[in-house]
Amino acid sequence: MINKPKSQAIVSRRKFIKGVAALSAFSIVPRFVLGGNGYLATSDKINLGFIGTGKQSIGLMKNFLSTGEAQFVGACDVYEAKLEYFLEQLAVYYKEKETKKKRCKPYDDFRELLDRKDIDAVVIASPDHWHAVMSVKAAEAGKDIYCEKPLSLTVAEGRAMVDAARKHNRVFQTGSMQRSWHEFRHTAELIRNGYIGDIKEIKVSVDGPPGAYDLPEQTVPAGLNWNSWLGPNEYVPFNKDLAPTMTDTFWARWRYYKEFGGGGMTDWGAHMFDIVQWALDMDHSGPVEVNYPDGDMYKHLTYKYNNGITMTHENFGKNNGIRFIGSTGQIDVQRKNLETTPSGLKTKTIGKNEKRVYFSSNHYKDFLDAIRNRTKPVCDVEIGHRTATVCTIGNIAYELKRSLKWDPVKEQFQNDNDANSLLSRKMKKEWAISV
């Protein structure tokens, strides 16, 4: 729970949050009143809880609300100012849309939010080091889950998330929304149907691995429970780069430190390696080797798939992009940018009888549809886990400075205890989950 500072600013925020909480009680109808535990009418809006109300949360909130099929009835953060801002923006959204305002109750402990029987699903937008704990506990609480990418901080935590979702029959969408964008779906279908021939090489241009935490200590701001922010992690001193305010122009930099994230390899890599996995039909598998750039045989970190295809982590001149090189053509794809050789492939119509991938044009509605239908969404938890694994084993090769052989079935490195020890991490007892 958050310690209660005595400053006037925090007292004011407390009053604000308590006021919102008081208004929320009468507006929520428990699911059992509507016809039994788990009942969800087609016309009924899906009740969502939000966990982690930082910068990413505002766009997610608007994307879900814009479907007209969901409402946020609870939100949680351990940084009071961010939670307050989220609630304010939620109120602004409803006013701008001229719809009846739905009350959203604030929390500083996500477990209290999970205890609510009327919440159907949660949106998790916390830092990566929290994803596994929150997701597993949400599944145990009977909630469906939308979790931001990269899915997990370690391979073992990702597998635990998959296992929990399956055990408790939860719908789980990974926030890899590029799978709901035309240019990436079209790329996957062009490649699966052989429009550039046999794939010879793939280049993925994203930033590199994380470093060890080394920021100088700063004073913890009022209203932030730093121990709760750290959660399952061992203590490190606070620095604003890890938890900036909502008015700061930069994204939180926890992602660049291996205690909390995976650097560019998992930040943008979770998007771009994901499209490679999709295009190659490897959503339930992955590479079998990851070779460290030794400057001789391998100039770049090089993955090898069992089918002989190689993929390099390489800046080929287009930031946050992918280049597929085939025997008869080439595809470069970035967000909102698709370049093909031959050029006509860009607008090629894929026939009904050709190989097609899962169609989703709205990642958030796709999740809500999956909740209603009890089906797997476009980026199911297993898919998110496999993509995060590709990113993470690359980071492990970078850290150990050597090439590694990977078994995607056993999810273990072959004959390498040091590498296998990096597939999981120590977590505080309070937050430990079975991995």
Coordinates of C-alpha atoms in Angstrom, one line a residue:
M1 CA 0.0 0.0 0.0
I2 CA 1.1 3.6 -0.6
N3 CA 2.5 5.5 2.4
K4 CA 0.5 8.6 3.1
P5 CA 2.7 11.7 2.7
K6 CA 1.6 14.7 4.6
S7 CA 2.2 17.3 1.9
Q8 CA -0.8 19.4 0.9
A9 CA -0.4 18.2 -2.8
I10 CA -0.8 14.6 -1.8
V11 CA -3.7 15.3 0.6
S12 CA -5.4 17.0 -2.4
R13 CA -4.8 14.0 -4.6
R14 CA -6.1 11.7 -1.9
K15 CA -9.3 13.6 -1.7
F16 CA -9.6 13.5 -5.5
I17 CA -9.2 9.7 -5.6
K18 CA -11.5 9.1 -2.7
G19 CA -14.1 11.3 -4.3
V20 CA -14.0 9.3 -7.5
A21 CA -14.2 6.1 -5.5
A22 CA -17.3 7.2 -3.6
L23 CA -19.0 8.0 -6.9
S24 CA -18.1 4.7 -8.4
A25 CA -20.0 2.4 -6.0
F26 CA -23.5 2.9 -7.5
S27 CA -22.6 2.6 -11.2
I28 CA -21.3 -1.0 -11.3
V29 CA -23.6 -4.0 -11.7
P30 CA -22.1 -7.3 -10.6
R31 CA -22.1 -10.0 -13.3
F32 CA -24.0 -12.5 -11.1
V33 CA -26.9 -10.1 -11.0
L34 CA -27.1 -10.3 -14.9
G35 CA -27.6 -14.1 -14.9
G36 CA -24.8 -16.1 -13.3
N37 CA -21.1 -16.0 -12.7
G38 CA -19.4 -15.4 -16.1
Y39 CA -22.5 -14.4 -18.0
L40 CA -21.9 -11.8 -20.6
A41 CA -24.7 -10.6 -22.9
T42 CA -23.7 -9.7 -26.5
S43 CA -25.1 -6.2 -25.9
D44 CA -23.4 -5.8 -22.5
K45 CA -20.2 -3.7 -22.2
I46 CA -17.2 -5.5 -21.0
N47 CA -15.9 -4.3 -17.6
L48 CA -12.2 -3.6 -17.7
G49 CA -9.7 -2.9 -15.0
F50 CA -6.4 -1.0 -15.8
I51 CA -3.1 -1.9 -14.1
G52 CA -0.3 0.6 -14.7
T53 CA -1.5 4.0 -15.7
G54 CA 1.7 5.6 -17.1
K55 CA 2.2 7.1 -20.6
Q56 CA 1.1 4.0 -22.5
S57 CA -2.2 3.8 -20.7
I58 CA -3.8 6.9 -22.2
G59 CA -3.7 5.6 -25.8
L60 CA -4.8 2.1 -24.7
M61 CA -7.7 3.5 -22.7
K62 CA -8.9 5.5 -25.8
N63 CA -8.5 2.6 -28.1
F64 CA -10.6 0.3 -26.0
L65 CA -13.3 2.9 -25.3
S66 CA -13.5 3.8 -29.0
T67 CA -14.8 0.3 -29.7
G68 CA -18.0 1.2 -27.8
E69 CA -17.9 -2.2 -26.3
A70 CA -16.0 -1.7 -23.1
Q71 CA -15.8 0.5 -20.0
F72 CA -13.1 1.0 -17.4
V73 CA -14.5 0.4 -13.9
G74 CA -11.2 0.2 -12.0
A75 CA -7.6 1.5 -12.4
C76 CA -4.5 0.9 -10.4
D77 CA -1.0 2.5 -10.0
V78 CA 1.5 2.9 -7.2
Y79 CA 2.2 6.5 -8.4
E80 CA -0.7 8.7 -7.3
A81 CA -0.1 11.5 -9.8
K82 CA -0.3 9.0 -12.7
L83 CA -3.4 7.4 -11.4
E84 CA -5.1 10.8 -11.0
Y85 CA -4.1 11.8 -14.5
F86 CA -5.6 8.6 -16.0
L87 CA -8.9 9.3 -14.2
E88 CA -8.9 12.9 -15.4
Q89 CA -8.2 11.8 -19.0
L90 CA -10.9 9.2 -18.7
A91 CA -13.4 11.9 -17.6
V92 CA -12.3 14.2 -20.5
Y93 CA -12.8 11.3 -23.0
Y94 CA -16.3 10.7 -21.9
K95 CA -17.1 14.5 -22.0
E96 CA -15.7 14.8 -25.5
K97 CA -17.6 11.8 -26.7
E98 CA -20.8 13.1 -25.1
T99 CA -21.5 9.7 -23.6
K100 CA -22.7 8.9 -20.1
K101 CA -19.7 9.0 -17.8
K102 CA -18.8 5.6 -16.2
R103 CA -17.2 5.7 -12.8
C104 CA -13.7 4.2 -12.4
K105 CA -12.6 3.3 -9.0
P106 CA -8.9 3.9 -8.1
Y107 CA -6.6 1.4 -6.4
D108 CA -3.0 1.4 -5.3
D109 CA -2.8 -2.4 -5.0
F110 CA -3.7 -4.4 -8.1
R111 CA -4.7 -7.4 -6.0
E112 CA -7.7 -5.4 -4.7
L113 CA -8.8 -4.7 -8.2
L114 CA -8.5 -8.4 -9.1
D115 CA -10.8 -9.2 -6.1
R116 CA -13.7 -7.5 -7.8
K117 CA -16.2 -10.0 -9.3
D118 CA -17.7 -7.5 -11.7
I119 CA -14.4 -7.0 -13.7
D120 CA -14.2 -9.3 -16.7
A121 CA -10.7 -8.5 -17.9
V122 CA -7.6 -6.5 -17.1
V123 CA -5.3 -4.4 -19.2
I124 CA -1.7 -4.6 -17.9
A125 CA 0.6 -1.8 -18.9
S126 CA 3.1 -1.9 -16.1
P127 CA 6.9 -2.1 -16.6
D128 CA 8.0 -5.5 -17.9
H129 CA 9.4 -6.8 -14.6
W130 CA 5.7 -6.9 -13.3
H131 CA 4.1 -8.6 -16.3
A132 CA 4.3 -12.2 -15.2
V133 CA 3.2 -11.7 -11.6
M134 CA 0.2 -9.6 -12.5
S135 CA -0.8 -11.8 -15.4
V136 CA -0.6 -15.1 -13.4
K137 CA -2.5 -13.6 -10.5
A138 CA -5.1 -12.1 -12.9
A139 CA -5.6 -15.6 -14.5
E140 CA -6.0 -17.1 -11.0
A141 CA -8.6 -14.5 -10.2
G142 CA -10.6 -15.5 -13.3
K143 CA -9.8 -12.4 -15.4
D144 CA -9.1 -12.3 -19.1
I145 CA -5.9 -10.5 -19.9
Y146 CA -4.5 -7.9 -22.3
C147 CA -0.8 -7.5 -21.5
E148 CA 1.6 -5.1 -23.2
K149 CA 4.6 -6.4 -25.1
P150 CA 7.2 -7.7 -24.5
L151 CA 5.2 -10.3 -22.8
S152 CA 7.7 -11.2 -20.1
L153 CA 11.1 -10.3 -18.7
T154 CA 12.4 -14.0 -18.8
V155 CA 11.6 -17.1 -20.8
A156 CA 10.5 -19.0 -17.6
E157 CA 8.1 -16.2 -16.7
G158 CA 6.6 -16.2 -20.2
R159 CA 5.9 -20.0 -20.0
A160 CA 4.3 -19.5 -16.5
M161 CA 2.0 -16.9 -18.1
V162 CA 1.0 -19.4 -20.8
D163 CA 0.4 -22.1 -18.3
A164 CA -1.7 -19.9 -16.0
A165 CA -3.9 -18.7 -18.9
R166 CA -4.5 -22.3 -20.1
K167 CA -5.1 -23.7 -16.6
H168 CA -7.7 -21.1 -15.9
N169 CA -9.2 -21.0 -19.4
R170 CA -8.4 -17.3 -19.9
V171 CA -8.5 -15.3 -23.1
F172 CA -5.1 -13.6 -23.3
Q173 CA -4.1 -11.0 -25.9
T174 CA -0.5 -9.7 -26.2
G175 CA -0.3 -6.1 -27.1
S176 CA 1.6 -6.7 -30.4
M177 CA -0.9 -4.6 -32.3
Q178 CA 1.1 -4.7 -35.5
R179 CA -0.7 -8.0 -36.2
S180 CA -3.9 -5.9 -36.7
W181 CA -2.2 -3.6 -39.2
H182 CA -2.5 -4.1 -43.0
E183 CA 1.1 -3.7 -44.0
F184 CA 2.3 -6.4 -41.6
R185 CA -0.6 -8.8 -42.3
H186 CA 0.0 -8.4 -46.1
T187 CA 3.7 -9.0 -45.6
A188 CA 3.0 -12.3 -43.8
E189 CA 0.6 -13.5 -46.5
L190 CA 3.0 -12.6 -49.3
I191 CA 5.8 -14.5 -47.7
R192 CA 3.6 -17.5 -46.8
N193 CA 2.4 -17.8 -50.4
G194 CA 5.9 -17.6 -51.9
Y195 CA 5.6 -14.3 -53.7
I196 CA 9.3 -13.5 -53.2
G197 CA 10.3 -17.1 -53.6
D198 CA 12.3 -19.0 -51.0
I199 CA 13.3 -16.9 -48.0
K200 CA 17.1 -16.6 -48.0
E201 CA 17.7 -14.0 -45.3
I202 CA 15.9 -11.7 -42.9
K203 CA 17.3 -8.5 -41.4
V204 CA 15.7 -7.0 -38.3
S205 CA 16.7 -3.4 -37.5
V206 CA 16.0 -2.5 -33.8
D207 CA 18.2 -1.2 -31.0
G208 CA 20.4 -3.4 -28.9
P209 CA 20.4 -5.2 -25.5
P210 CA 20.0 -3.6 -22.1
G211 CA 22.7 -2.7 -19.6
A212 CA 23.0 -3.0 -15.9
Y213 CA 21.2 -0.4 -13.8
D214 CA 23.7 2.4 -13.0
L215 CA 21.6 5.6 -12.5
P216 CA 22.4 7.9 -9.6
E217 CA 20.0 8.0 -6.7
Q218 CA 17.4 10.8 -6.5
T219 CA 14.7 11.7 -4.0
V220 CA 11.5 9.6 -4.4
P221 CA 8.7 12.0 -5.3
A222 CA 5.7 12.3 -3.0
G223 CA 2.9 9.9 -3.9
L224 CA 5.2 7.2 -5.4
N225 CA 5.5 4.0 -3.4
W226 CA 9.0 3.0 -4.6
N227 CA 9.0 -0.4 -3.0
S228 CA 5.7 -1.3 -4.6
W229 CA 7.0 -0.1 -8.0
L230 CA 10.0 -2.4 -7.6
G231 CA 7.7 -5.2 -6.6
P232 CA 9.3 -8.6 -7.3
N233 CA 12.7 -7.0 -7.8
E234 CA 15.6 -6.4 -5.4
Y235 CA 16.0 -2.8 -4.2
V236 CA 17.7 -0.3 -6.4
P237 CA 17.7 3.5 -5.7
F238 CA 15.0 5.6 -7.4
N239 CA 15.9 7.7 -10.5
K240 CA 13.3 9.8 -12.4
D241 CA 14.3 8.1 -15.7
L242 CA 12.6 4.9 -14.4
A243 CA 9.3 6.6 -13.5
P244 CA 9.0 10.0 -15.2
T245 CA 6.0 12.2 -14.6
M246 CA 3.2 12.4 -17.1
T247 CA 4.4 15.8 -18.3
D248 CA 7.9 14.6 -19.2
T249 CA 8.4 14.2 -22.9
F250 CA 10.5 11.0 -22.8
W251 CA 9.3 7.4 -22.4
A252 CA 10.3 5.7 -19.1
R253 CA 13.8 4.3 -19.5
W254 CA 13.4 1.3 -17.2
R255 CA 13.3 -0.7 -20.5
Y256 CA 17.1 0.0 -21.0
Y257 CA 18.2 -1.8 -17.8
K258 CA 18.2 -5.6 -17.6
E259 CA 16.7 -5.6 -14.1
F260 CA 13.5 -4.2 -15.6
G261 CA 13.5 -4.6 -19.4
G262 CA 15.3 -6.0 -22.4
G263 CA 16.5 -2.9 -24.2
G264 CA 15.7 -2.2 -27.8
M265 CA 15.8 -6.0 -28.4
T266 CA 12.5 -6.5 -26.5
D267 CA 11.1 -3.0 -26.8
W268 CA 10.9 -2.7 -30.6
G269 CA 12.1 -6.2 -31.1
A270 CA 8.9 -7.6 -29.6
H271 CA 7.1 -5.9 -32.5
M272 CA 9.5 -6.7 -35.4
F273 CA 10.7 -10.2 -34.5
D274 CA 7.0 -10.9 -33.9
I275 CA 6.2 -10.2 -37.6
V276 CA 9.1 -12.5 -38.6
Q277 CA 7.7 -15.3 -36.5
W278 CA 4.3 -14.8 -38.0
A279 CA 5.5 -14.6 -41.6
L280 CA 7.5 -17.8 -41.2
D281 CA 4.6 -19.7 -39.5
M282 CA 6.7 -20.1 -36.4
D283 CA 4.2 -18.9 -33.8
H284 CA 4.6 -22.0 -31.7
S285 CA 8.3 -22.5 -32.2
G286 CA 11.4 -20.4 -32.9
P287 CA 15.1 -20.4 -33.9
V288 CA 17.4 -23.3 -33.1
E289 CA 20.6 -21.2 -32.9
V290 CA 21.6 -17.7 -31.9
N291 CA 25.1 -16.8 -33.0
Y292 CA 27.1 -14.1 -31.4
P293 CA 28.7 -11.5 -33.7
D294 CA 32.4 -12.5 -33.6
G295 CA 33.5 -10.1 -36.4
D296 CA 34.6 -13.1 -38.5
M297 CA 32.0 -15.7 -39.3
Y298 CA 29.1 -13.6 -37.9
K299 CA 29.2 -9.9 -38.4
H300 CA 25.8 -9.5 -36.7
L301 CA 23.9 -11.4 -34.1
T302 CA 22.5 -14.2 -36.3
Y303 CA 19.5 -16.5 -35.6
K304 CA 19.1 -19.8 -37.5
Y305 CA 15.8 -21.6 -37.9
N306 CA 15.6 -25.4 -38.4
N307 CA 14.5 -24.8 -42.0
G308 CA 17.8 -23.1 -42.8
I309 CA 16.5 -19.5 -42.8
T310 CA 18.8 -17.0 -41.1
M311 CA 17.8 -13.8 -39.4
T312 CA 20.2 -11.1 -38.4
H313 CA 19.9 -8.3 -35.9
E314 CA 21.2 -5.6 -38.1
N315 CA 20.7 -2.0 -39.0
F316 CA 20.1 -2.1 -42.8
G317 CA 19.3 1.6 -43.0
K318 CA 15.7 1.6 -42.0
N319 CA 15.0 2.0 -38.3
N320 CA 12.5 -0.3 -36.6
G321 CA 12.0 -2.3 -39.7
I322 CA 12.3 -5.7 -41.3
R323 CA 13.9 -6.8 -44.6
F324 CA 12.9 -10.1 -46.1
I325 CA 15.2 -11.3 -48.9
G326 CA 13.8 -14.0 -51.1
S327 CA 15.1 -15.9 -54.2
T328 CA 12.8 -13.8 -56.5
G329 CA 12.2 -10.6 -54.6
Q330 CA 12.4 -8.5 -51.4
I331 CA 10.1 -6.9 -48.9
D332 CA 10.9 -4.0 -46.5
V333 CA 8.3 -3.3 -43.9
Q334 CA 8.0 -0.7 -41.2
R335 CA 4.9 1.0 -39.6
K336 CA 2.9 2.6 -42.4
N337 CA 5.5 1.8 -44.9
L338 CA 5.7 -1.3 -47.2
E339 CA 8.2 -1.5 -50.1
T340 CA 8.2 -4.6 -52.4
T341 CA 10.3 -5.9 -55.2
P342 CA 8.6 -6.5 -57.6
S343 CA 6.7 -3.3 -56.8
G344 CA 3.3 -4.8 -57.7
L345 CA 3.4 -7.0 -54.7
K346 CA 2.5 -4.1 -52.5
T347 CA -1.0 -4.0 -53.9
K348 CA -1.3 -7.7 -54.7
T349 CA -4.7 -9.2 -53.9
I350 CA -4.3 -12.5 -51.9
G351 CA -6.9 -15.0 -53.2
K352 CA -9.4 -16.7 -51.1
N353 CA -7.9 -20.1 -51.8
E354 CA -4.4 -19.0 -50.9
K355 CA -2.7 -19.1 -47.5
R356 CA -4.3 -16.6 -45.2
V357 CA -3.4 -15.5 -41.7
Y358 CA -5.7 -14.5 -38.9
F359 CA -7.5 -11.4 -39.8
S360 CA -7.9 -8.6 -37.3
S361 CA -8.1 -4.9 -38.2
N362 CA -8.6 -3.7 -34.6
H363 CA -6.4 -5.3 -31.9
Y364 CA -8.7 -4.1 -29.1
K365 CA -12.0 -5.2 -30.6
D366 CA -10.3 -8.5 -31.5
F367 CA -9.6 -9.0 -27.8
L368 CA -13.2 -8.1 -26.8
D369 CA -14.6 -10.4 -29.4
A370 CA -12.4 -13.2 -28.1
I371 CA -13.8 -12.6 -24.6
R372 CA -17.3 -12.9 -25.8
N373 CA -16.7 -16.0 -28.0
R374 CA -14.1 -17.6 -25.7
T375 CA -11.6 -18.0 -28.5
K376 CA -8.0 -17.2 -29.0
P377 CA -7.2 -13.7 -30.2
V378 CA -4.8 -12.7 -33.0
C379 CA -1.8 -12.5 -30.6
D380 CA -2.6 -15.2 -28.1
V381 CA -0.3 -15.6 -25.0
E382 CA 1.7 -18.5 -26.6
I383 CA 2.5 -16.3 -29.6
G384 CA 3.6 -13.4 -27.4
H385 CA 5.7 -15.7 -25.3
R386 CA 7.4 -17.2 -28.3
T387 CA 8.2 -13.7 -29.7
A388 CA 9.6 -12.5 -26.3
T389 CA 11.7 -15.7 -26.2
V390 CA 13.4 -14.8 -29.6
C391 CA 14.3 -11.4 -28.2
T392 CA 15.5 -12.8 -24.8
I393 CA 17.7 -15.5 -26.1
G394 CA 19.4 -12.9 -28.3
N395 CA 20.0 -10.8 -25.2
I396 CA 21.5 -13.8 -23.4
A397 CA 23.9 -14.4 -26.3
Y398 CA 24.9 -10.8 -26.2
E399 CA 25.5 -11.0 -22.4
L400 CA 27.5 -14.2 -22.5
K401 CA 29.3 -13.1 -25.7
R402 CA 29.0 -16.5 -27.3
S403 CA 26.9 -18.5 -29.7
L404 CA 24.2 -20.7 -28.3
K405 CA 22.0 -23.7 -29.5
W406 CA 18.4 -23.4 -28.6
D407 CA 15.7 -26.1 -28.2
P408 CA 12.4 -24.5 -28.9
V409 CA 10.5 -27.6 -27.7
K410 CA 12.2 -27.9 -24.3
E411 CA 12.8 -24.2 -24.1
Q412 CA 16.3 -24.8 -23.0
F413 CA 19.8 -24.1 -24.3
Q414 CA 21.7 -27.2 -25.2
N415 CA 24.6 -28.1 -22.9
D416 CA 25.0 -24.7 -21.4
N417 CA 24.2 -24.3 -17.7
D418 CA 25.3 -20.6 -17.6
A419 CA 22.9 -19.7 -20.4
N420 CA 20.1 -21.7 -18.9
S421 CA 20.5 -20.0 -15.6
L422 CA 19.5 -16.7 -17.3
L423 CA 16.2 -18.1 -18.5
S424 CA 14.7 -17.1 -15.1
R425 CA 15.5 -14.8 -12.2
K426 CA 15.2 -14.5 -8.5
M427 CA 12.0 -12.8 -7.3
K428 CA 11.0 -11.6 -3.8
K429 CA 9.1 -14.2 -1.9
E430 CA 5.9 -12.2 -1.8
W431 CA 5.7 -12.1 -5.5
A432 CA 7.2 -15.4 -6.5
I433 CA 5.2 -17.4 -9.1
S434 CA 5.6 -21.0 -10.1
V435 CA 7.9 -21.1 -13.2

